[in-house]
Amino acid sequence: MENLKLKNKVSLITGAGRGIGREIAIEFAKNGSVVFINDINEKDAVETCKIISSLQSKEFDINNTDKTNSTSISNNTNNANDANIANNTNIANNANHSIDVNNANYSNNANDNNYSNNNNANSTNNNNNNNNDYNCNYNIKNNSSCFYYIADVSNLTKVKDMFEFIIKKTGKLDILVNNAAILRDKTIHNMDINYHWEEVLKVNLSGVFYCCREAMMIMRQNNYGKIINIASVIGLCGNFGQTAYGASKAGVIGLTKSLAYEAAARNINVNAIAPGFIETEMIKDIPDNIKENIINRIPLKRLGKPKDIAKMALFLASSDADYITGQVFSVNGGYFMY
Ligand SMILES: NC(=O)c1ccc[n+]([C@@H]2O[C@H](COP(=O)([O-])OP(=O)(O)OC[C@H]3O[C@@H](n4cnc5c(N)ncnc54)[C@H](O)[C@@H]3O)[C@@H](O)[C@H]2O)c1
């Protein structure tokens, strides 16, 4: 059987409804972790859980993994793997949103009113869905666990609720990946201060800070933790039209290094990954000719794939990286070297 690098671990990945975050969640789940999927988009979060579920049933010995997970969290009455949790709907504001992947009602559930409200809020304003935030658990067959929690990481109250939810479910958190971010590019004179600057800083930097702070409170009690912040090559080298995004990602790098000093005494590693151009929805609007120019500038002559980042995240989350902290890992095909 494959060596599971995150056996007995509990992870939270923000913005895991699609793209890089989804790939990280899949990689972690395949390596034995109980995975909490955060996003503001419920449909996407459910889809990630669904993918994990199908992979788990197909790709690895789930019974073997489950036993270990269940031992690790066994002191907690809210064991993520026990039957109570599997059927628990109390935590959700909407009890009907507990979804079973094997259940044919899945699609009806996902399309109900609350779900649509949530999506509307998401499409008009990432920070505007507070009244529609809710959460629920998603039960993976054979008791292995994957949960999702809908929350805007830039909303401190929602973030606190999310961490409370995790503790209620599993009693611990070992790994946090701060991946959620938004991109709203404009040259400086064309920027709307609130939309293009403040909201970007709020999600991309304050969101990371809020989640780090809540995670630290849990991890320091256990004297164990891995925090991985997804920065960007733009935070290192800058780019035309990306003052807000670049500032937010440079901020994430500064936060990572300073927090690494504070966290080290508690055996908590804090590192950042700076992806280059990765094929996801985030860069889908870059015109083809500009994409071609970018690819020409990349020594490895291709855009990155979410998997390229997920593999680095897995390494940093595992015990292989126990002696690494305060570092920024560029995964950019050689686009920027420093
Ligand atoms: N794709 C790239 O080329 C690239 C390059 C460098 C860095 N990155 C970074 O990688 C990370 C993932 O990027 P991606 O390309 O997968 O982006 P993406 O846009 O495909 O996915 C981002 C996810 O975050 C979620 N999200 C957005 N705002 C949120 C909020 N306030 N609270 C919770 N969830 C929220 C979105 O719903 C989405 O599911 C980001 O931090 C991004 O800045 C991406």
Tab-separated table of C-alpha atoms and ligand atoms in Angstrom:
chain	number	residue	atom	x	y	z
A	1	MET	CA	0.000	0.000	0.000
A	2	GLU	CA	1.091	3.510	-0.839
A	3	ASN	CA	2.835	5.476	1.909
A	4	LEU	CA	0.280	7.987	3.180
A	5	LYS	CA	2.195	11.133	4.122
A	6	LEU	CA	-0.672	12.788	5.997
A	7	LYS	CA	-2.071	9.825	7.870
A	8	ASN	CA	-3.843	10.968	11.091
A	9	LYS	CA	-3.721	14.610	10.012
A	10	VAL	CA	-6.540	17.146	9.793
A	11	SER	CA	-6.215	19.864	7.144
A	12	LEU	CA	-8.068	23.014	6.188
A	13	ILE	CA	-7.617	24.386	2.682
A	14	THR	CA	-9.216	27.754	1.956
A	15	GLY	CA	-10.578	28.485	-1.512
A	16	ALA	CA	-10.561	24.769	-2.275
A	17	GLY	CA	-13.684	24.812	-4.423
A	18	ARG	CA	-11.644	24.875	-7.600
A	19	GLY	CA	-8.202	25.389	-9.135
A	20	ILE	CA	-5.075	25.035	-7.032
A	21	GLY	CA	-6.953	24.711	-3.735
A	22	ARG	CA	-9.017	21.815	-5.053
A	23	GLU	CA	-5.915	20.012	-6.265
A	24	ILE	CA	-4.246	20.471	-2.882
A	25	ALA	CA	-7.326	19.095	-1.129
A	26	ILE	CA	-7.343	16.056	-3.403
A	27	GLU	CA	-3.625	15.455	-2.869
A	28	PHE	CA	-4.017	15.718	0.910
A	29	ALA	CA	-7.035	13.419	0.984
A	30	LYS	CA	-5.203	10.863	-1.154
A	31	ASN	CA	-2.463	10.968	1.460
A	32	GLY	CA	-4.788	10.099	4.305
A	33	SER	CA	-5.754	13.510	5.709
A	34	VAL	CA	-9.211	14.432	6.929
A	35	VAL	CA	-9.865	17.454	4.746
A	36	PHE	CA	-11.917	20.580	5.388
A	37	ILE	CA	-12.766	22.409	2.186
A	38	ASN	CA	-13.442	26.119	2.577
A	39	ASP	CA	-14.835	28.334	-0.170
A	40	ILE	CA	-17.411	31.049	-0.754
A	41	ASN	CA	-18.944	29.049	-3.575
A	42	GLU	CA	-20.891	26.072	-2.329
A	43	LYS	CA	-21.405	24.379	-5.663
A	44	ASP	CA	-17.661	24.241	-6.235
A	45	ALA	CA	-16.936	23.124	-2.663
A	46	VAL	CA	-19.396	20.248	-3.033
A	47	GLU	CA	-17.806	19.303	-6.338
A	48	THR	CA	-14.393	19.078	-4.682
A	49	CYS	CA	-15.834	16.807	-2.001
A	50	LYS	CA	-17.464	14.694	-4.657
A	51	ILE	CA	-14.184	14.266	-6.518
A	52	ILE	CA	-12.393	13.326	-3.313
A	53	SER	CA	-15.083	10.813	-2.569
A	54	SER	CA	-14.769	9.106	-5.926
A	55	LEU	CA	-10.978	9.059	-5.696
A	56	GLN	CA	-11.047	7.635	-2.220
A	57	SER	CA	-13.279	4.795	-3.207
A	58	LYS	CA	-11.219	4.013	-6.306
A	59	GLU	CA	-7.620	4.805	-5.536
A	60	PHE	CA	-6.655	3.703	-2.082
A	61	ASP	CA	-7.427	1.344	0.676
A	62	ILE	CA	-9.911	3.415	2.539
A	63	ASN	CA	-10.522	0.915	5.320
A	64	ASN	CA	-6.903	0.956	6.247
A	65	THR	CA	-6.776	4.763	6.308
A	66	ASP	CA	-9.944	5.053	8.301
A	67	LYS	CA	-8.772	2.951	11.175
A	68	THR	CA	-5.752	5.146	11.690
A	69	ASN	CA	-7.684	8.381	11.435
A	70	SER	CA	-10.181	7.144	13.864
A	71	THR	CA	-7.501	6.218	16.418
A	72	SER	CA	-5.876	9.614	16.166
A	73	ILE	CA	-9.006	11.523	16.954
A	74	SER	CA	-10.553	8.951	19.202
A	75	ASN	CA	-10.413	11.016	22.394
A	76	ASN	CA	-12.822	13.473	20.951
A	77	THR	CA	-16.498	12.731	21.206
A	78	ASN	CA	-16.958	14.559	17.932
A	79	ASN	CA	-14.730	12.142	16.092
A	80	ALA	CA	-14.876	13.008	12.418
A	81	ASN	CA	-15.062	9.367	11.521
A	82	ASP	CA	-17.731	8.218	13.873
A	83	ALA	CA	-21.281	7.582	12.969
A	84	ASN	CA	-22.610	10.572	14.884
A	85	ILE	CA	-20.629	12.977	12.870
A	86	ALA	CA	-21.388	11.229	9.669
A	87	ASN	CA	-25.035	11.919	10.293
A	88	ASN	CA	-24.662	15.205	12.067
A	89	THR	CA	-26.519	18.123	10.591
A	90	ASN	CA	-26.814	20.282	13.703
A	91	ILE	CA	-23.891	22.506	13.001
A	92	ALA	CA	-25.304	23.768	9.775
A	93	ASN	CA	-27.660	26.712	9.877
A	94	ASN	CA	-29.605	24.748	7.329
A	95	ALA	CA	-29.924	21.235	8.573
A	96	ASN	CA	-30.991	20.042	5.145
A	97	HIS	CA	-27.609	20.652	3.680
A	98	SER	CA	-25.941	17.534	4.862
A	99	ILE	CA	-25.248	15.780	1.616
A	100	ASP	CA	-24.485	12.164	0.960
A	101	VAL	CA	-22.548	11.512	-2.196
A	102	ASN	CA	-24.296	8.212	-2.686
A	103	ASN	CA	-27.648	9.842	-2.456
A	104	ALA	CA	-29.529	10.640	-5.622
A	105	ASN	CA	-30.941	13.776	-3.939
A	106	TYR	CA	-27.564	15.390	-4.109
A	107	SER	CA	-28.364	17.636	-7.067
A	108	ASN	CA	-31.733	18.731	-5.679
A	109	ASN	CA	-30.049	19.716	-2.483
A	110	ALA	CA	-27.340	21.662	-4.182
A	111	ASN	CA	-29.817	23.658	-6.200
A	112	ASP	CA	-32.066	24.852	-3.429
A	113	ASN	CA	-32.711	28.483	-2.581
A	114	ASN	CA	-29.910	28.993	-0.126
A	115	TYR	CA	-27.436	27.653	-2.535
A	116	SER	CA	-28.529	30.044	-5.285
A	117	ASN	CA	-28.475	33.020	-2.939
A	118	ASN	CA	-24.978	32.165	-1.995
A	119	ASN	CA	-23.894	32.023	-5.588
A	120	ASN	CA	-25.510	35.335	-6.432
A	121	ALA	CA	-23.705	37.054	-3.634
A	122	ASN	CA	-20.521	35.470	-4.800
A	123	SER	CA	-20.812	36.615	-8.367
A	124	THR	CA	-21.582	40.223	-7.513
A	125	ASN	CA	-19.302	40.771	-4.568
A	126	ASN	CA	-17.051	38.319	-2.791
A	127	ASN	CA	-17.551	40.097	0.511
A	128	ASN	CA	-21.264	40.486	0.270
A	129	ASN	CA	-22.566	37.069	1.137
A	130	ASN	CA	-22.470	37.228	4.904
A	131	ASN	CA	-26.167	36.675	5.326
A	132	ASN	CA	-26.073	33.656	3.114
A	133	ASP	CA	-23.077	31.959	4.633
A	134	TYR	CA	-23.799	28.561	5.971
A	135	ASN	CA	-22.025	25.340	6.342
A	136	CYS	CA	-22.620	21.673	6.238
A	137	ASN	CA	-20.774	18.460	6.189
A	138	TYR	CA	-20.343	16.143	3.310
A	139	ASN	CA	-20.110	12.525	4.157
A	140	ILE	CA	-17.661	10.395	2.330
A	141	LYS	CA	-18.499	6.759	1.990
A	142	ASN	CA	-16.769	4.257	4.245
A	143	ASN	CA	-16.333	6.858	6.971
A	144	SER	CA	-13.324	8.664	5.621
A	145	SER	CA	-13.935	12.355	6.059
A	146	CYS	CA	-14.154	15.384	3.893
A	147	PHE	CA	-16.124	18.392	5.063
A	148	TYR	CA	-16.890	21.683	3.498
A	149	TYR	CA	-17.552	24.995	5.148
A	150	ILE	CA	-18.808	28.022	3.268
A	151	ALA	CA	-17.202	31.190	4.610
A	152	ASP	CA	-15.590	34.336	3.323
A	153	VAL	CA	-12.046	34.350	4.703
A	154	SER	CA	-12.113	38.143	4.882
A	155	ASN	CA	-14.942	38.008	7.419
A	156	LEU	CA	-13.383	37.495	10.854
A	157	THR	CA	-16.607	36.309	12.493
A	158	LYS	CA	-17.132	33.668	9.810
A	159	VAL	CA	-13.517	32.601	10.073
A	160	LYS	CA	-13.832	32.130	13.829
A	161	ASP	CA	-17.017	30.097	13.308
A	162	MET	CA	-15.238	27.937	10.758
A	163	PHE	CA	-12.413	27.048	13.134
A	164	GLU	CA	-14.937	26.312	15.855
A	165	PHE	CA	-16.685	23.974	13.430
A	166	ILE	CA	-13.416	22.164	12.735
A	167	ILE	CA	-12.682	21.712	16.421
A	168	LYS	CA	-16.189	20.442	17.024
A	169	LYS	CA	-15.753	17.905	14.257
A	170	THR	CA	-12.218	16.651	14.820
A	171	GLY	CA	-10.800	18.193	17.975
A	172	LYS	CA	-7.654	19.387	16.214
A	173	LEU	CA	-6.135	21.026	13.158
A	174	ASP	CA	-2.688	20.011	11.916
A	175	ILE	CA	-2.389	21.737	8.557
A	176	LEU	CA	-3.685	25.050	7.213
A	177	VAL	CA	-3.306	26.039	3.580
A	178	ASN	CA	-4.219	29.668	2.950
A	179	ASN	CA	-5.091	29.495	-0.722
A	180	ALA	CA	-8.224	31.658	-1.196
A	181	ALA	CA	-7.547	34.842	-3.119
A	182	ILE	CA	-9.064	37.178	-5.682
A	183	LEU	CA	-7.583	38.984	-8.652
A	184	ARG	CA	-8.870	42.449	-9.636
A	185	ASP	CA	-6.278	44.007	-11.876
A	186	LYS	CA	-6.275	47.669	-12.954
A	187	THR	CA	-3.661	50.329	-13.444
A	188	ILE	CA	-3.437	52.560	-10.416
A	189	HIS	CA	-5.265	55.583	-11.843
A	190	ASN	CA	-8.183	53.416	-12.955
A	191	MET	CA	-8.647	51.666	-9.647
A	192	ASP	CA	-11.736	51.974	-7.503
A	193	ILE	CA	-10.228	52.214	-4.021
A	194	ASN	CA	-12.725	49.910	-2.404
A	195	TYR	CA	-13.244	47.304	-5.141
A	196	HIS	CA	-9.763	47.052	-6.619
A	197	TRP	CA	-7.632	47.810	-3.570
A	198	GLU	CA	-9.331	47.321	-0.206
A	199	GLU	CA	-11.256	44.173	-1.067
A	200	VAL	CA	-8.214	42.551	-2.641
A	201	LEU	CA	-6.119	43.331	0.446
A	202	LYS	CA	-8.919	42.154	2.698
A	203	VAL	CA	-9.309	38.728	1.066
A	204	ASN	CA	-5.698	38.073	0.033
A	205	LEU	CA	-3.905	39.430	3.087
A	206	SER	CA	-6.309	39.954	6.003
A	207	GLY	CA	-7.966	36.618	5.166
A	208	VAL	CA	-4.595	34.892	5.489
A	209	PHE	CA	-3.902	36.726	8.740
A	210	TYR	CA	-7.297	35.791	10.248
A	211	CYS	CA	-6.901	32.108	9.377
A	212	CYS	CA	-3.282	32.005	10.581
A	213	ARG	CA	-4.314	33.563	13.885
A	214	GLU	CA	-7.160	31.114	14.525
A	215	ALA	CA	-5.038	28.152	13.428
A	216	MET	CA	-2.161	29.216	15.661
A	217	MET	CA	-4.445	29.215	18.699
A	218	ILE	CA	-5.287	25.576	18.035
A	219	MET	CA	-1.874	24.381	16.861
A	220	ARG	CA	0.105	25.930	19.711
A	221	GLN	CA	-1.917	23.859	22.176
A	222	ASN	CA	-0.856	20.689	20.365
A	223	ASN	CA	2.729	21.798	19.791
A	224	TYR	CA	2.320	20.842	16.177
A	225	GLY	CA	1.332	22.510	12.948
A	226	LYS	CA	2.103	23.260	9.332
A	227	ILE	CA	0.912	26.515	7.801
A	228	ILE	CA	1.314	26.956	4.065
A	229	ASN	CA	0.471	30.305	2.513
A	230	ILE	CA	-0.060	30.536	-1.216
A	231	ALA	CA	1.645	33.729	-2.359
A	232	SER	CA	2.551	34.481	-5.986
A	233	VAL	CA	5.462	35.213	-8.269
A	234	ILE	CA	3.851	38.662	-8.619
A	235	GLY	CA	4.545	39.269	-4.915
A	236	LEU	CA	8.219	38.743	-5.719
A	237	CYS	CA	8.721	40.512	-9.033
A	238	GLY	CA	5.611	42.692	-9.502
A	239	ASN	CA	3.671	43.156	-12.736
A	240	PHE	CA	1.964	45.874	-14.738
A	241	GLY	CA	-1.597	46.498	-13.499
A	242	GLN	CA	-1.144	44.404	-10.365
A	243	THR	CA	-0.343	46.881	-7.583
A	244	ALA	CA	-3.067	45.527	-5.294
A	245	TYR	CA	-2.524	41.839	-6.021
A	246	GLY	CA	1.265	42.256	-5.887
A	247	ALA	CA	1.085	44.159	-2.585
A	248	SER	CA	-1.222	41.544	-1.080
A	249	LYS	CA	1.061	38.679	-2.095
A	250	ALA	CA	4.231	40.473	-0.980
A	251	GLY	CA	2.378	41.024	2.303
A	252	VAL	CA	1.686	37.295	2.549
A	253	ILE	CA	5.395	36.615	2.171
A	254	GLY	CA	6.280	39.124	4.931
A	255	LEU	CA	3.589	37.674	7.176
A	256	THR	CA	4.898	34.150	6.547
A	257	LYS	CA	8.455	35.006	7.532
A	258	SER	CA	7.492	36.927	10.686
A	259	LEU	CA	5.011	34.286	11.818
A	260	ALA	CA	7.640	31.592	11.289
A	261	TYR	CA	9.699	33.245	14.052
A	262	GLU	CA	6.733	33.309	16.434
A	263	ALA	CA	5.540	29.796	15.653
A	264	ALA	CA	8.839	27.939	15.773
A	265	ALA	CA	8.883	27.546	19.551
A	266	ARG	CA	5.602	25.629	19.273
A	267	ASN	CA	6.851	23.277	16.574
A	268	ILE	CA	4.741	25.007	13.942
A	269	ASN	CA	6.278	25.454	10.497
A	270	VAL	CA	5.141	28.397	8.381
A	271	ASN	CA	6.099	28.529	4.718
A	272	ALA	CA	4.868	30.075	1.485
A	273	ILE	CA	4.594	28.843	-2.061
A	274	ALA	CA	4.936	31.406	-4.840
A	275	PRO	CA	3.320	29.910	-7.943
A	276	GLY	CA	4.078	31.248	-11.392
A	277	PHE	CA	1.354	31.188	-14.053
A	278	ILE	CA	-0.870	28.206	-13.358
A	279	GLU	CA	-3.678	27.001	-15.614
A	280	THR	CA	-6.812	27.833	-13.593
A	281	GLU	CA	-9.895	30.019	-13.850
A	282	MET	CA	-7.885	32.836	-12.283
A	283	ILE	CA	-5.837	33.393	-15.425
A	284	LYS	CA	-8.395	32.307	-18.001
A	285	ASP	CA	-9.058	35.895	-19.096
A	286	ILE	CA	-5.466	36.597	-20.106
A	287	PRO	CA	-5.625	36.984	-23.906
A	288	ASP	CA	-4.005	34.173	-25.909
A	289	ASN	CA	-1.265	36.347	-27.392
A	290	ILE	CA	-0.182	37.514	-23.931
A	291	LYS	CA	-0.281	33.931	-22.656
A	292	GLU	CA	1.984	32.992	-25.527
A	293	ASN	CA	4.435	35.738	-24.554
A	294	ILE	CA	4.403	34.502	-20.981
A	295	ILE	CA	5.069	30.917	-22.068
A	296	ASN	CA	7.968	32.105	-24.212
A	297	ARG	CA	9.485	33.722	-21.121
A	298	ILE	CA	9.187	30.504	-19.091
A	299	PRO	CA	12.340	28.365	-19.425
A	300	LEU	CA	10.259	25.165	-19.058
A	301	LYS	CA	7.997	26.448	-21.887
A	302	ARG	CA	4.624	25.714	-20.368
A	303	LEU	CA	2.137	27.092	-17.882
A	304	GLY	CA	2.052	25.328	-14.551
A	305	LYS	CA	-0.671	22.898	-13.533
A	306	PRO	CA	-2.481	22.916	-10.171
A	307	LYS	CA	-0.810	19.557	-9.506
A	308	ASP	CA	2.622	21.243	-9.649
A	309	ILE	CA	1.606	23.389	-6.676
A	310	ALA	CA	-0.234	20.592	-4.866
A	311	LYS	CA	2.894	18.423	-4.862
A	312	MET	CA	4.887	21.218	-3.201
A	313	ALA	CA	2.091	21.773	-0.677
A	314	LEU	CA	2.089	18.067	0.145
A	315	PHE	CA	5.834	18.146	0.724
A	316	LEU	CA	5.572	21.163	3.042
A	317	ALA	CA	2.635	19.642	4.907
A	318	SER	CA	4.444	16.365	5.493
A	319	SER	CA	7.113	15.375	7.978
A	320	ASP	CA	9.625	15.544	5.103
A	321	ALA	CA	9.623	19.321	5.693
A	322	ASP	CA	9.967	19.281	9.485
A	323	TYR	CA	13.201	21.314	9.354
A	324	ILE	CA	11.906	23.956	6.938
A	325	THR	CA	10.276	27.186	8.078
A	326	GLY	CA	10.019	30.824	7.000
A	327	GLN	CA	10.776	29.968	3.373
A	328	VAL	CA	9.191	30.900	0.073
A	329	PHE	CA	9.173	28.190	-2.588
A	330	SER	CA	8.908	29.329	-6.186
A	331	VAL	CA	7.062	26.924	-8.453
A	332	ASN	CA	7.132	28.856	-11.696
A	333	GLY	CA	8.929	26.879	-14.402
A	334	GLY	CA	11.867	29.273	-14.056
A	335	TYR	CA	9.820	32.366	-14.999
A	336	PHE	CA	11.478	34.360	-12.221
A	337	MET	CA	14.733	33.403	-10.499
A	338	TYR	CA	16.168	35.219	-7.513
B	1	LIG	N1	-3.449	30.658	-11.169
B	1	LIG	C1	-2.306	31.316	-11.111
B	1	LIG	O1	-1.663	31.574	-12.147
B	1	LIG	C2	-1.732	31.749	-9.800
B	1	LIG	C3	-0.458	32.313	-9.809
B	1	LIG	C4	0.109	32.703	-8.603
B	1	LIG	C5	-0.592	32.538	-7.421
B	1	LIG	N2	-1.855	32.002	-7.443
B	1	LIG	C6	-2.526	31.890	-6.162
B	1	LIG	O2	-2.964	30.562	-5.986
B	1	LIG	C7	-4.162	30.556	-5.184
B	1	LIG	C8	-5.252	29.783	-5.914
B	1	LIG	O3	-5.459	30.382	-7.175
B	1	LIG	P1	-6.320	29.720	-8.344
B	1	LIG	O4	-5.606	30.016	-9.594
B	1	LIG	O5	-6.678	28.336	-7.996
B	1	LIG	O6	-7.596	30.686	-8.254
B	1	LIG	P2	-9.142	30.418	-8.523
B	1	LIG	O7	-9.731	31.762	-8.746
B	1	LIG	O8	-9.326	29.385	-9.567
B	1	LIG	O9	-9.623	29.815	-7.134
B	1	LIG	C9	-9.720	30.609	-5.986
B	1	LIG	C10	-10.772	30.003	-5.077
B	1	LIG	O10	-10.855	30.841	-3.913
B	1	LIG	C11	-12.228	31.071	-3.612
B	1	LIG	N3	-12.364	32.336	-2.910
B	1	LIG	C12	-12.258	33.587	-3.421
B	1	LIG	N4	-12.471	34.501	-2.484
B	1	LIG	C13	-12.717	33.828	-1.328
B	1	LIG	C14	-13.030	34.229	-0.014
B	1	LIG	N5	-13.131	35.520	0.300
B	1	LIG	N6	-13.223	33.287	0.926
B	1	LIG	C15	-13.128	31.958	0.600
B	1	LIG	N7	-12.861	31.533	-0.647
B	1	LIG	C16	-12.657	32.449	-1.598
B	1	LIG	C17	-12.911	31.106	-4.968
B	1	LIG	O11	-14.305	30.896	-4.860
B	1	LIG	C18	-12.167	30.001	-5.704
B	1	LIG	O12	-12.767	28.741	-5.505
B	1	LIG	C19	-4.493	32.025	-4.948
B	1	LIG	O13	-3.952	32.425	-3.715
B	1	LIG	C20	-3.771	32.734	-6.071
B	1	LIG	O14	-3.497	34.078	-5.768
B	1	LIG	C21	-2.420	31.607	-8.606
